[in-house]
Tab-separated table of C-alpha atoms and ligand atoms in Angstrom:
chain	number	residue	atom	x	y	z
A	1	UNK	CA	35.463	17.918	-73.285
A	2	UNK	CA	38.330	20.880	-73.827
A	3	UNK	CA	36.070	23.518	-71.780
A	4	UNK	CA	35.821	20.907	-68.791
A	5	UNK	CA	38.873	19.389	-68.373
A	6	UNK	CA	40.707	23.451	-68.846
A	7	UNK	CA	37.961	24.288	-66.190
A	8	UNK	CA	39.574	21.351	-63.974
A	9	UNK	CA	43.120	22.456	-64.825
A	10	UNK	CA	42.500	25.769	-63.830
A	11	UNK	CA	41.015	24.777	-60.244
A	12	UNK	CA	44.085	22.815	-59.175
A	13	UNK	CA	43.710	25.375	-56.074
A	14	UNK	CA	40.620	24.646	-54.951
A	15	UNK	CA	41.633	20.857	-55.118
A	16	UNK	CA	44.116	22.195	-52.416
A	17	UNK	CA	41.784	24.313	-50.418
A	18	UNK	CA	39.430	21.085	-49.994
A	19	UNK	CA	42.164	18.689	-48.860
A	20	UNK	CA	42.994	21.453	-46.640
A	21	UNK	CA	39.775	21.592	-45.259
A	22	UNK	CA	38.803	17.833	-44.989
A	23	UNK	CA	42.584	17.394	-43.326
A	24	UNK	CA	41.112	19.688	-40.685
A	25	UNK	CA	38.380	17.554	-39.544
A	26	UNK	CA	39.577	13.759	-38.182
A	27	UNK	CA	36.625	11.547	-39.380
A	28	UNK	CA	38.041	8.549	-37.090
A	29	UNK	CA	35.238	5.804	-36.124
A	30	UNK	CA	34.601	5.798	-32.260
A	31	UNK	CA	35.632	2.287	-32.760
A	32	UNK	CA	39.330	3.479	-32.986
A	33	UNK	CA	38.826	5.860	-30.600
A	34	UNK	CA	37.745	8.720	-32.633
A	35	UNK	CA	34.223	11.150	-32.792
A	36	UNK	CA	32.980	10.050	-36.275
A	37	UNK	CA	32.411	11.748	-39.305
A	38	UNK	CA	29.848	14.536	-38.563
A	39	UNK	CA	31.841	17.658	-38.482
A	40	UNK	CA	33.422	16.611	-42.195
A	41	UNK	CA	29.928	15.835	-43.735
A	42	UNK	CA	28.684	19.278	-42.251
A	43	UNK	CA	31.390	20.925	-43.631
A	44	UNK	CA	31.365	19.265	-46.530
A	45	UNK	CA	27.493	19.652	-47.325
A	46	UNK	CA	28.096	23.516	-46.803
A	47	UNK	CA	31.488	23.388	-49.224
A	48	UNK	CA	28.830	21.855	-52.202
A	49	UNK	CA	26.148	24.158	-51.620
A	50	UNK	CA	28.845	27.924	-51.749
A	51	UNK	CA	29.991	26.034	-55.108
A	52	UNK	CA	26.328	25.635	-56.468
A	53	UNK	CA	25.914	21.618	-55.462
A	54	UNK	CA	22.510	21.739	-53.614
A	55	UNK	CA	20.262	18.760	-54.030
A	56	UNK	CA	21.234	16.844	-50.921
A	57	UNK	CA	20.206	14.351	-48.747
A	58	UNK	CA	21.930	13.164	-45.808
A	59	UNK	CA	20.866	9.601	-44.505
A	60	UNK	CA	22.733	9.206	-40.590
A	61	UNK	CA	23.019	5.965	-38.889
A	62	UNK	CA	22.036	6.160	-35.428
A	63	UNK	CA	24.966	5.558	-33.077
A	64	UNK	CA	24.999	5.996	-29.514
A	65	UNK	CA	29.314	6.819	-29.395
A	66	UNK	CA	29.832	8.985	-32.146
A	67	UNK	CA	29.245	13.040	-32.458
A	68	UNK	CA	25.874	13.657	-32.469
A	69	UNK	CA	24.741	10.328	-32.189
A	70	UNK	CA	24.884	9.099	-35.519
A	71	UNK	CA	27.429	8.088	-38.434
A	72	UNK	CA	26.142	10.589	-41.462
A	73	UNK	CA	26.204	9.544	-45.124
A	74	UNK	CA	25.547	12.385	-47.650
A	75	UNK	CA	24.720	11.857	-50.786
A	76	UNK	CA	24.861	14.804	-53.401
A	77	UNK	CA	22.654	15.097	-56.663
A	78	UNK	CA	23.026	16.652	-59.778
A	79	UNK	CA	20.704	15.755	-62.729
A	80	UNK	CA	20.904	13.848	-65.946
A	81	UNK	CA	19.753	13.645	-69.271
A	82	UNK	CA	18.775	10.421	-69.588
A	83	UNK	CA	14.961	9.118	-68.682
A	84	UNK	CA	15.123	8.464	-64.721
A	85	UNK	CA	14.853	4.606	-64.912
A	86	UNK	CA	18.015	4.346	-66.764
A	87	UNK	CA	19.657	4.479	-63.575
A	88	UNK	CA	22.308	6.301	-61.686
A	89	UNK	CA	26.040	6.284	-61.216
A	90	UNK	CA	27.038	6.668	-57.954
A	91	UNK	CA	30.344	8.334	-57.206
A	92	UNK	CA	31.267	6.965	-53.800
A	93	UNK	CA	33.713	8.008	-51.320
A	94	UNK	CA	34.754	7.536	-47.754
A	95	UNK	CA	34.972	10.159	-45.145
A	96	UNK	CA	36.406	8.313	-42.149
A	97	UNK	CA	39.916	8.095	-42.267
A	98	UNK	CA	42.066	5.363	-40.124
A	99	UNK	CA	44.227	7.108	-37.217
A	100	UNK	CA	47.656	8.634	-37.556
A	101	UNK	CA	49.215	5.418	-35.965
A	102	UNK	CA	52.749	5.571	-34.323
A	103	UNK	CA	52.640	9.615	-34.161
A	104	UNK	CA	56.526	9.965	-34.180
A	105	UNK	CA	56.762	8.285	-37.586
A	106	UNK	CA	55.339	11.314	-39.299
A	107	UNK	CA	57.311	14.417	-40.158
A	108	UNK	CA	54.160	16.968	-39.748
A	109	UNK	CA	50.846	17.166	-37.776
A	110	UNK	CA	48.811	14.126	-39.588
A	111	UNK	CA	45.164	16.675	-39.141
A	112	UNK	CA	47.442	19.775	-41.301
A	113	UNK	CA	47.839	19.963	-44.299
A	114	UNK	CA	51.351	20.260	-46.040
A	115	UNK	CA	52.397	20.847	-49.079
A	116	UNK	CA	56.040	19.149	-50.526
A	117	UNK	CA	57.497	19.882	-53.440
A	118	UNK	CA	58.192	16.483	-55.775
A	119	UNK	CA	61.696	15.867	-53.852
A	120	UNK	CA	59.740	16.076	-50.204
A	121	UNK	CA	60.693	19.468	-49.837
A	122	UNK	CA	57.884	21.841	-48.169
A	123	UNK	CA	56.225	24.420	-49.933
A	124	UNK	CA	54.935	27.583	-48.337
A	125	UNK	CA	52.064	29.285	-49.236
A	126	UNK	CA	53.340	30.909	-51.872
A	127	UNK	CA	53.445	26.923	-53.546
A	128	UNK	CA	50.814	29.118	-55.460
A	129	UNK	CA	53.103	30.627	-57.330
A	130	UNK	CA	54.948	27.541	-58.101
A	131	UNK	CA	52.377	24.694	-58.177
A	132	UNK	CA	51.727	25.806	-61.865
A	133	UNK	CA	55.168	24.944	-63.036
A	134	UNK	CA	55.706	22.249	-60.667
A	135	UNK	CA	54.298	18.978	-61.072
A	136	UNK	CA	54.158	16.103	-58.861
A	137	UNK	CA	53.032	18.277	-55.853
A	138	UNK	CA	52.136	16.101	-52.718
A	139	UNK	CA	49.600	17.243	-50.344
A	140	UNK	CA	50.620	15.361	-47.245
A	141	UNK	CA	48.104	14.441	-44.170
A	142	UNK	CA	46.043	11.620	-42.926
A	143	UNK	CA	43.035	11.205	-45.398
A	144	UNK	CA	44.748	12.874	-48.282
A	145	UNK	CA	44.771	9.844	-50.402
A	146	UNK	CA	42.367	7.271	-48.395
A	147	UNK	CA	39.799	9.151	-49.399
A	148	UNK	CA	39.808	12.526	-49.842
A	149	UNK	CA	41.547	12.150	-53.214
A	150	UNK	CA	38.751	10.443	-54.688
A	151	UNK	CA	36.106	12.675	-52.760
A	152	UNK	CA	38.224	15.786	-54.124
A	153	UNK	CA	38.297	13.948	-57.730
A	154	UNK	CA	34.285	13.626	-57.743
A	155	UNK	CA	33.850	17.104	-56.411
A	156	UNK	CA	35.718	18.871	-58.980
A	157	UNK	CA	34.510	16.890	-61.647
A	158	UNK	CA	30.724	17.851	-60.906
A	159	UNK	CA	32.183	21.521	-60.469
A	160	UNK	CA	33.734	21.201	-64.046
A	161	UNK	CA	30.071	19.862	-65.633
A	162	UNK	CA	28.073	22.498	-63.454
A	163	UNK	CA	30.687	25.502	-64.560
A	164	UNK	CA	30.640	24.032	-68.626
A	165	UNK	CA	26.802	24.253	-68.291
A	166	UNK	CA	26.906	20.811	-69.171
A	167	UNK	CA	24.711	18.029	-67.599
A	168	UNK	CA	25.482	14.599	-66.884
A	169	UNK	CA	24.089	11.827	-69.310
A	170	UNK	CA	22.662	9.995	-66.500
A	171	UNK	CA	21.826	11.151	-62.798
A	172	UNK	CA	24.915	11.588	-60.596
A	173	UNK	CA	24.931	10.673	-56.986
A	174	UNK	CA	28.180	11.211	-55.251
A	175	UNK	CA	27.944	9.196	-52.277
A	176	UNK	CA	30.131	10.396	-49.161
A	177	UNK	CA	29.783	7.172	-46.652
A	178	UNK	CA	30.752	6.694	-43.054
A	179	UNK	CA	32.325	3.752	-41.358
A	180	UNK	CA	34.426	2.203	-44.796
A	181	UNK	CA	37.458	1.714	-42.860
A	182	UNK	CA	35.730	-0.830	-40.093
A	183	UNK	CA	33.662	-2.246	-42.310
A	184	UNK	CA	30.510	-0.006	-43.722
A	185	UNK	CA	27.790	-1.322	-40.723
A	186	UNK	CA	27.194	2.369	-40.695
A	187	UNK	CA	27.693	2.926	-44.306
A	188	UNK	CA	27.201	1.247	-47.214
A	189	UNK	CA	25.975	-1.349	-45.983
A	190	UNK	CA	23.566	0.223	-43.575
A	191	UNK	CA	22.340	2.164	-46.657
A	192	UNK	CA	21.457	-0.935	-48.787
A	193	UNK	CA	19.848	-2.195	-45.731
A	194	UNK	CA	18.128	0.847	-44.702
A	195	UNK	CA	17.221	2.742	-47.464
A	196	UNK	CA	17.275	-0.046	-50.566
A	197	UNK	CA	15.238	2.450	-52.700
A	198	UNK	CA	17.913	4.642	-52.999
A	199	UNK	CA	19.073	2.058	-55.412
A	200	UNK	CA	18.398	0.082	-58.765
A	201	UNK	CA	19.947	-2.254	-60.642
A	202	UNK	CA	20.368	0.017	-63.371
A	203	UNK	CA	22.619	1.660	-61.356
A	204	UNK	CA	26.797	1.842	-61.364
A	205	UNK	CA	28.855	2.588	-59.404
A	206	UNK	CA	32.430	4.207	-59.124
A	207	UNK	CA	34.602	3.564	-56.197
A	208	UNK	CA	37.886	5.761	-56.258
A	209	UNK	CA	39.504	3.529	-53.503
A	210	UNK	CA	41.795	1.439	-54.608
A	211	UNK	CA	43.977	1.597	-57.602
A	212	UNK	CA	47.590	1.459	-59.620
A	213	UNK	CA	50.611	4.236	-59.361
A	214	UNK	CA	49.982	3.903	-63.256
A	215	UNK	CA	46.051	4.770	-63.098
A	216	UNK	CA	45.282	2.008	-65.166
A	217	UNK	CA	44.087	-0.911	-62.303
A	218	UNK	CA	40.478	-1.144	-62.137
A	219	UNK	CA	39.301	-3.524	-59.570
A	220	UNK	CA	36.531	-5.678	-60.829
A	221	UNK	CA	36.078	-8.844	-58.982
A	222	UNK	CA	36.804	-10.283	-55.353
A	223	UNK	CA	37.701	-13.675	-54.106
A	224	UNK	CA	35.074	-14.962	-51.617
A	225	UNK	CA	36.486	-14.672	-47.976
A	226	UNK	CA	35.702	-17.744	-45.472
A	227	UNK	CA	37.162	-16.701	-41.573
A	228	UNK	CA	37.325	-20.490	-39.610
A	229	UNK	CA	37.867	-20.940	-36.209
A	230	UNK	CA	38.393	-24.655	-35.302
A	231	UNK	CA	38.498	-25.713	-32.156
A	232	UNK	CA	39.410	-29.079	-30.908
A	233	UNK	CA	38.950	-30.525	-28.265
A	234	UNK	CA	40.791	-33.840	-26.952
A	235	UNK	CA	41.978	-34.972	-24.032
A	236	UNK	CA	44.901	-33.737	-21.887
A	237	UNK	CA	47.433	-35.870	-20.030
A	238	UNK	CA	51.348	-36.170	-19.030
A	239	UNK	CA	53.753	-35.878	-22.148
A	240	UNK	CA	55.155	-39.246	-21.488
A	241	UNK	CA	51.862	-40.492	-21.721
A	242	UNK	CA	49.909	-39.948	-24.841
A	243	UNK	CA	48.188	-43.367	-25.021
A	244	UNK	CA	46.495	-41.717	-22.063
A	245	UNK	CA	44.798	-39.029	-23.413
A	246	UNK	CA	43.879	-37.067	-27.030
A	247	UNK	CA	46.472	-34.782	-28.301
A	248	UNK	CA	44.077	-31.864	-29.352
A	249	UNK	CA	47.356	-30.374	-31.153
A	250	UNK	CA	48.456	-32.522	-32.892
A	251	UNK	CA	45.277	-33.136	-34.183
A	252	UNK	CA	44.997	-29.887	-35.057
A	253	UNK	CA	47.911	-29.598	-37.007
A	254	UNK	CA	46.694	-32.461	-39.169
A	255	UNK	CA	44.041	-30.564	-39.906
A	256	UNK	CA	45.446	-28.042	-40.602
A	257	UNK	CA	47.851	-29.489	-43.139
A	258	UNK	CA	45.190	-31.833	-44.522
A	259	UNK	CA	42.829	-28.973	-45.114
A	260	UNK	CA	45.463	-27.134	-46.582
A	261	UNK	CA	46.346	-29.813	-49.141
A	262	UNK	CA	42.882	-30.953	-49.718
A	263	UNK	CA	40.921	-28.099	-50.293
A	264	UNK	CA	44.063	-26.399	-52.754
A	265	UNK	CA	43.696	-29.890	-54.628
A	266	UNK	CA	40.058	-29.928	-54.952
A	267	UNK	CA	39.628	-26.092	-56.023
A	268	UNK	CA	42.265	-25.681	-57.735
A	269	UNK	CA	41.018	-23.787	-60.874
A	270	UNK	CA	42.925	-20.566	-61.835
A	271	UNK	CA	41.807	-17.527	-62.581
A	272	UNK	CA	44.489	-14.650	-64.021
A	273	UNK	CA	42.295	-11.764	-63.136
A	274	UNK	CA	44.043	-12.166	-59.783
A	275	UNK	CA	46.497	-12.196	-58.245
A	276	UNK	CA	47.735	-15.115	-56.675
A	277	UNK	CA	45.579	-16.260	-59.541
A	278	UNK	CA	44.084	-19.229	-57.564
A	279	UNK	CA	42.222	-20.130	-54.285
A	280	UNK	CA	44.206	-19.498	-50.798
A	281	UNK	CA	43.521	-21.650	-47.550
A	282	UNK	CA	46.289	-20.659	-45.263
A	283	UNK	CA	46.104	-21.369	-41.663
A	284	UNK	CA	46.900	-18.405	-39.769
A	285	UNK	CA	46.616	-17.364	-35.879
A	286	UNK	CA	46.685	-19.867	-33.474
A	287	UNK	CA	45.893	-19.685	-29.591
A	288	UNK	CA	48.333	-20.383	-27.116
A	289	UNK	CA	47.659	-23.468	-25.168
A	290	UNK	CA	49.444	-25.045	-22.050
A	291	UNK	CA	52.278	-23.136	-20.413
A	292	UNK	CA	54.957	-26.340	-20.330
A	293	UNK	CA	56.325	-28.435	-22.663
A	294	UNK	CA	55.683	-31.493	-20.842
A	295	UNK	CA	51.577	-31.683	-21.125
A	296	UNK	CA	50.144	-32.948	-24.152
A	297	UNK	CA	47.105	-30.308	-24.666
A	298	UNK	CA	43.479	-31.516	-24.890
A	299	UNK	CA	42.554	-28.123	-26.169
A	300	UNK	CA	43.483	-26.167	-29.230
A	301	UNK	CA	42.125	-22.790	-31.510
A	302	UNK	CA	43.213	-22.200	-34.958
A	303	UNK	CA	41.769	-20.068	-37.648
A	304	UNK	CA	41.944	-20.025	-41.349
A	305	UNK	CA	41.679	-17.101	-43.767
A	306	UNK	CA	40.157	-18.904	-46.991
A	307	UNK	CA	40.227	-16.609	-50.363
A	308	UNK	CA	38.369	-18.591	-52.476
A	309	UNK	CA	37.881	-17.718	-56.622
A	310	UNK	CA	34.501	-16.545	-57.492
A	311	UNK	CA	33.601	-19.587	-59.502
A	312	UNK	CA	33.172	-21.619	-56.260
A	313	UNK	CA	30.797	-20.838	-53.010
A	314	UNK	CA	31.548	-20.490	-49.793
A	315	UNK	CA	29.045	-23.454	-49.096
A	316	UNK	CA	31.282	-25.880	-51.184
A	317	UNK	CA	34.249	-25.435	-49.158
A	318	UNK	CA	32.871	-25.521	-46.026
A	319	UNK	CA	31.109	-28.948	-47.367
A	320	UNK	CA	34.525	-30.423	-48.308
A	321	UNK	CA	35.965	-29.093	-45.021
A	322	UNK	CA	33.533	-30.705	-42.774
A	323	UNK	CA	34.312	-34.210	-44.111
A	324	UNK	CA	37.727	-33.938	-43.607
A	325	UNK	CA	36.669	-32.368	-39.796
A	326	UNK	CA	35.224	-35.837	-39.636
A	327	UNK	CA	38.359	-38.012	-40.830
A	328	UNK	CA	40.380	-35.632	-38.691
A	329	UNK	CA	37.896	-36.463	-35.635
A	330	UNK	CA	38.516	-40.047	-36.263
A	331	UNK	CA	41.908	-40.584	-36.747
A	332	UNK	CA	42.479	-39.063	-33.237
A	333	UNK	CA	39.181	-39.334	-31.173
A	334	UNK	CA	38.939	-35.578	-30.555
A	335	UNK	CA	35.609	-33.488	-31.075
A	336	UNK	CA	36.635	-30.260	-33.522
A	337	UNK	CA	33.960	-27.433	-33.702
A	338	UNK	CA	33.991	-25.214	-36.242
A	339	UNK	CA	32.635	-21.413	-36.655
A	340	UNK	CA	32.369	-18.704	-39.435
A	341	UNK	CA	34.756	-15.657	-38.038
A	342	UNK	CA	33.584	-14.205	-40.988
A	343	UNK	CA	32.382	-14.757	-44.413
A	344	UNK	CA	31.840	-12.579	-47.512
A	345	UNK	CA	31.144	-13.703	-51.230
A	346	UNK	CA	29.862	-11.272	-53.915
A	347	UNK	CA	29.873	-12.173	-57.956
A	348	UNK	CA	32.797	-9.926	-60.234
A	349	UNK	CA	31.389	-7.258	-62.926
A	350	UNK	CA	32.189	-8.307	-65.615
A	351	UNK	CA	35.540	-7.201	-67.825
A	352	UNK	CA	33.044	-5.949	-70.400
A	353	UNK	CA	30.450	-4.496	-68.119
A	354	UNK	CA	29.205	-0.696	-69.967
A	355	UNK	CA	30.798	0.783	-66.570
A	356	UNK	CA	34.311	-1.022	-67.118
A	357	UNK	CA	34.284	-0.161	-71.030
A	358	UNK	CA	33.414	3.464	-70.453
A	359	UNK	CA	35.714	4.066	-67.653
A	360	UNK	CA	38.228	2.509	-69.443
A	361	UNK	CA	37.670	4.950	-72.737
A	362	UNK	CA	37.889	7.865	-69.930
A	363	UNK	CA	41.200	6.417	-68.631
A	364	UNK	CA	42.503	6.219	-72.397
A	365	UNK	CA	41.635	9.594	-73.165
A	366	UNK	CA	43.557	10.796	-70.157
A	367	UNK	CA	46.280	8.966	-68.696
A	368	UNK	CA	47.008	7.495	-72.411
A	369	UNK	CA	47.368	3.570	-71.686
A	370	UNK	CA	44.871	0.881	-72.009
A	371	UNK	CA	43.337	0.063	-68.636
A	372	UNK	CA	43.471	-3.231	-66.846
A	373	UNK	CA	40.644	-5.243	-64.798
A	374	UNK	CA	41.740	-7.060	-61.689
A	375	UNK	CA	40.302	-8.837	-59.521
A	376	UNK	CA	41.587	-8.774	-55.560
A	377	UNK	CA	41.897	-10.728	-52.136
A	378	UNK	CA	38.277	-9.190	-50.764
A	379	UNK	CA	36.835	-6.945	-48.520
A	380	UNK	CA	35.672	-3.280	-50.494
A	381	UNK	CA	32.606	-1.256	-50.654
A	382	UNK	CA	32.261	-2.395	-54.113
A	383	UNK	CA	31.189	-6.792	-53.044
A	384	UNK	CA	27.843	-4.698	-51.080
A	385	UNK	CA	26.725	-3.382	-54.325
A	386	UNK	CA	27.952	-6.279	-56.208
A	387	UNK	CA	25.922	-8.520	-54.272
A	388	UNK	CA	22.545	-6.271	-55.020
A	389	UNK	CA	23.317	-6.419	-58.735
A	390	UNK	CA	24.904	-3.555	-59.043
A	391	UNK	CA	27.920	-2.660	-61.692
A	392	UNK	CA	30.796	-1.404	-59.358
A	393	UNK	CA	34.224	-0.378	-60.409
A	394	UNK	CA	36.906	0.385	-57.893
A	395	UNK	CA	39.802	3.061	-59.809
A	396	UNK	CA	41.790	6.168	-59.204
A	397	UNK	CA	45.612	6.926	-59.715
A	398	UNK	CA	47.398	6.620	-56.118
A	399	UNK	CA	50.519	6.025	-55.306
A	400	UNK	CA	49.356	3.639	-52.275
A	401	UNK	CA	50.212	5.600	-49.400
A	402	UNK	CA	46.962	5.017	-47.532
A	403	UNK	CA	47.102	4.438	-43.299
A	404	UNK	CA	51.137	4.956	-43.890
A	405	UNK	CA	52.657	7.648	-41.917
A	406	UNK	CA	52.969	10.291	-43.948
A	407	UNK	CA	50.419	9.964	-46.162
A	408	UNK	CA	50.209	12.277	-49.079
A	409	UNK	CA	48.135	12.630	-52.368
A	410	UNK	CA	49.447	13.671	-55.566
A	411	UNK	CA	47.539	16.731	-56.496
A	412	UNK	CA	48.013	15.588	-59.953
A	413	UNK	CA	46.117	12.665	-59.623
A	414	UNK	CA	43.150	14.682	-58.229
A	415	UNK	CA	43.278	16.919	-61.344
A	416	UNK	CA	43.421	13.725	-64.140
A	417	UNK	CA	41.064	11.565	-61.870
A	418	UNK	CA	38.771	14.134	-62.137
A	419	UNK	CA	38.980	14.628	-65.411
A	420	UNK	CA	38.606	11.082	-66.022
A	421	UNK	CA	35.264	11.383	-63.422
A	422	UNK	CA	33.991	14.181	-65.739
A	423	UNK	CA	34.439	12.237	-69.040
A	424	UNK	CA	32.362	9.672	-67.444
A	425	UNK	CA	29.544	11.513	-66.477
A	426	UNK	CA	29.010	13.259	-69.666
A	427	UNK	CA	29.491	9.835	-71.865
A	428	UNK	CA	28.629	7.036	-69.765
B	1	ZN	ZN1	39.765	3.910	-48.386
C-alpha cells in the first residue's frame, strides 16, 4: 500500500492539472441552458488514454439539444484479479456541473481555475513551489468539488494501481455519467435502462458525491420521496355567503393539517440512521387563487413533499392518504384530485454490506476515525442502482461547497480520497 499511496502523494500536480482542465470545459445540461457534456468526456477519454487508461467504452444518449446530439457516458476499464462473475465496482462520477448562478457573487471566472492558499489568498503558478509545504490548498471553480473531486479521486487512484504494477482485486469500471444534476434521464438511469448488461448484481458501487468535512459520512440509505399535488375543487361564491357555495380552501387546509397529523401518527417509526430520524409530510407550495379577499375560492392546488422511512412503501401512504381525501371530501362537499409530482423509493445497503465494511477499513487506514453510515432525505445516483440490487455507497471528504459561488475543492481531499479509492480496489 506504501508504493501507491507515495505514488499518489507525489502526483498532487497532476490532481491540479486535471481540475484545471475539466474547469475549462462547462458540462451544463441544455436544460439549464448549457451544451452538455461532450467536450469534457472527449477530453477526458484522451487525458486516460496519454496516462495508459485505454479500455473504454463510451455509451451517449441521444439528445436532440445538446453538442453533438447526445449526452455521453464513458465508462473506463481496468482489469481484476478476481474470476469475472464476481462482479465489478463501479467508480462513478458526474461530469455535468450546475451553472455559476448569480455571476457577481464569485470572486474569479467560475470556468478558471484558481488556486488559494488556506487563508483565501491566491496562489500563482509558482503554488508549485509552495503546495508541498502548504496544506489545505483550495482549487476554486465551478465543478471543482461537485464532481470533479471525486472524478480526480478515481483517476489518480487507477493511475497509482497502473504505476505500482498492481491490479485491482476485482474489475474496475469508473463510470463518468451525464445529466446527475437534473436527474440522470441521460445517465444513470438511461444506462440501467439501456444497456442493463453492463451490470450485475455482484456488482458495487462507489459514489464520491456526497459526504462529511470529516470524511467519515457514508451515505447508505434514502427515505422514499412521494411529490402530491391535490387539487380541490368546490364551489365559489361571495365571502358573506359561504352557505352558498364550497370553500375549496378551506378544505384544503384541513387537509392539509389532517394529513399532516395523520399520516406522522400512523408512520411514526424512527429510524437513527437519519436524520430527522423519522417520516416527513410537510405541505409545501401552494397556488395562488382569487385576487380579493372577499370571494370564497372554489378552487385550490397544494403539494406535499413526503420523505417517508424505508420500512414503509410509497403505496401505504398514498392508501392512508386517500381515505382521509375521502373524509376531507365529505366534511365539505368538494371533489379533491390527487397526482404523483413525483415518486422515488429504493431499499438502503445495508450498514454491514462487504462494500460499507471495506470502505470503511480504507477510510480507517487513512483519515484515522471510524466511519459512519447515514441514511438521507432522497434523490442520488446511488437509489437507481439500489433499486437493481446493487451495493452502492455514496463517500468522499468535501467541505460542501457544491453549486455555491465560489466553489472550491480541497486538493487534499483529492489526494486521501484517492488513496482511500486505491485501498479499495486492491482489497475489496
Ligand atoms: Zn454532484
Amino acid at each position: 500500500m506504501d508504493a501507491v499511496y507515495k505514488w499518489i502523494d507525489e502526483h498532487r500536480a497532476l490532481a491540479v492539472e486535471l481540475e484545471r482542465e475539466l474547469c475549462k470545459r462547462p458540462a451544463v445540461s441544455p436544460d439549464s441552458g448549457g451544451e452538455g457534456e461532450l467536450d469534457k468526456a472527449e477530453f477526458l477519454q484522451n487525458w486516460l488514454r496519454e496516462h495508459g487508461i485505454t479500455a473504454q467504452e463510451r455509451y451517449d444518449a441521444p439528445c436532440a439539444n445538446a453538442k453533438g446530439k447526445c449526452r455521453p457516458n464513458l465508462i473506463a476499464k481496468i482489469d481484476g484479479g478476481a474470476p469475472s462473475n464476481s462482479g465489478s465496482l463501479w467508480f462513478i462520477a458526474h461530469l455535468d456541473v450546475v451553472p455559476p448562478g448569480e455571476a457577481s457573487l464569485w470572486h474569479s471566472d467560475p470556468w478558471t481555475l484558481i488556486i488559494k492558499g488556506k487563508d483565501g489568498t491566491p496562489l500563482g503558478t509558482d503554488y508549485q513551489k509552495q503546495y508541498d509545504a502548504l496544506r489545505g490548498l483550495r482549487l476554486v471553480g465551478r465543478g471543482t468539488e461537485d464532481n470533479q473531486q471525486g472524478l480526480c479521486a478515481a483517476c489518480l487512484a487507477a493511475l497509482a494501481l497502473l504505476a505500482a504494477g498492481r491490479k485491482p482485486k476485482r474489475e474496475v469500471r469508473l463510470l463518468f455519467a451525464a445529466d446527475e444534476e437534473c436527474g440522470s434521464v441521460y445517465g444513470i438511469d438511461y444506462l440501467l435502462k439501456n444497456h442493463p448488461g453492463l451490470f450485475t448484481k455482484a456488482d458495487a458501487a462507489l459514489i464520491p458525491d456526497s459526504g462529511a468535512a470529516d470524511g467519515l459520512e457514508i451515505e447508505v440509505a434514502e427515505k422514499n420521496m412521494l411529490w402530491l399535488r391535490a387539487r380541490t375543487a368546490g364551489k365559489q361564491t361571495h365571502g358573506s355567503r359561504p352557505d352558498l357555495g364550497a370553500n375549496a380552501h378551506l378544505a384544503a387546509a384541513d387537509f392539509a393539517l389532517t394529513l399532516h397529523n395523520e399520516l406522522s401518527k400512523t408512520f411514526n417509526k424512527r429510524d437513527p440512521l437519519f436524520d430527522p430520524p423519522y417520516s416527513t409530510f410537510e405541505p409545501t407550495k401552494r397556488e395562488a387563487n382569487v385576487p380579493n379577499i372577499n370571494t370564497i375560492p372554489g378552487d385550490d392546488i397544494l403539494y406535499f413533499d413526503m420523505r417517508i422511512l424505508p420500512c414503509y412503501t410509497n403505496a401505504e401512504v398514498l392508501q392512508k392518504t386517500e381515505e382521509i381525501q375521502r373524509e376531507i371530501e365529505k366534511k365539505y362537499g368538494v371533489q379533491i384530485e390527487l397526482s404523483l409530482a413525483q415518486t422515488h423509493e429504493s431499499p438502503a445497503t445495508g450498514v454491514d454490506a462487504p462494500l460499507v465494511l471495506a470502505l470503511s477499513r480504507e477510510i480507517q487506514a487513512v483519515y484515522g476515525g471510524k466511519a459512519r453510515p447515514v441514511g438521507i432525505g432522497g434523490g442520488t445516483v446511488a437509489a437507481f442502482l439500489r433499486n437493481v440490487g446493487i451495493d452502492a455507497a455514496v463517500w468522499s471528504r468535501l467541505d460542501d461547497t457544491a453549486h455555491q459561488p465560489d466553489e472550491y475543492a480541497l486538493l487534499d481531499n483529492i489526494i486521501s480520497d484517492a488513496k482511500v479509492m486505491a485501498g479499495l480496489m486492491l482489497n475489496f
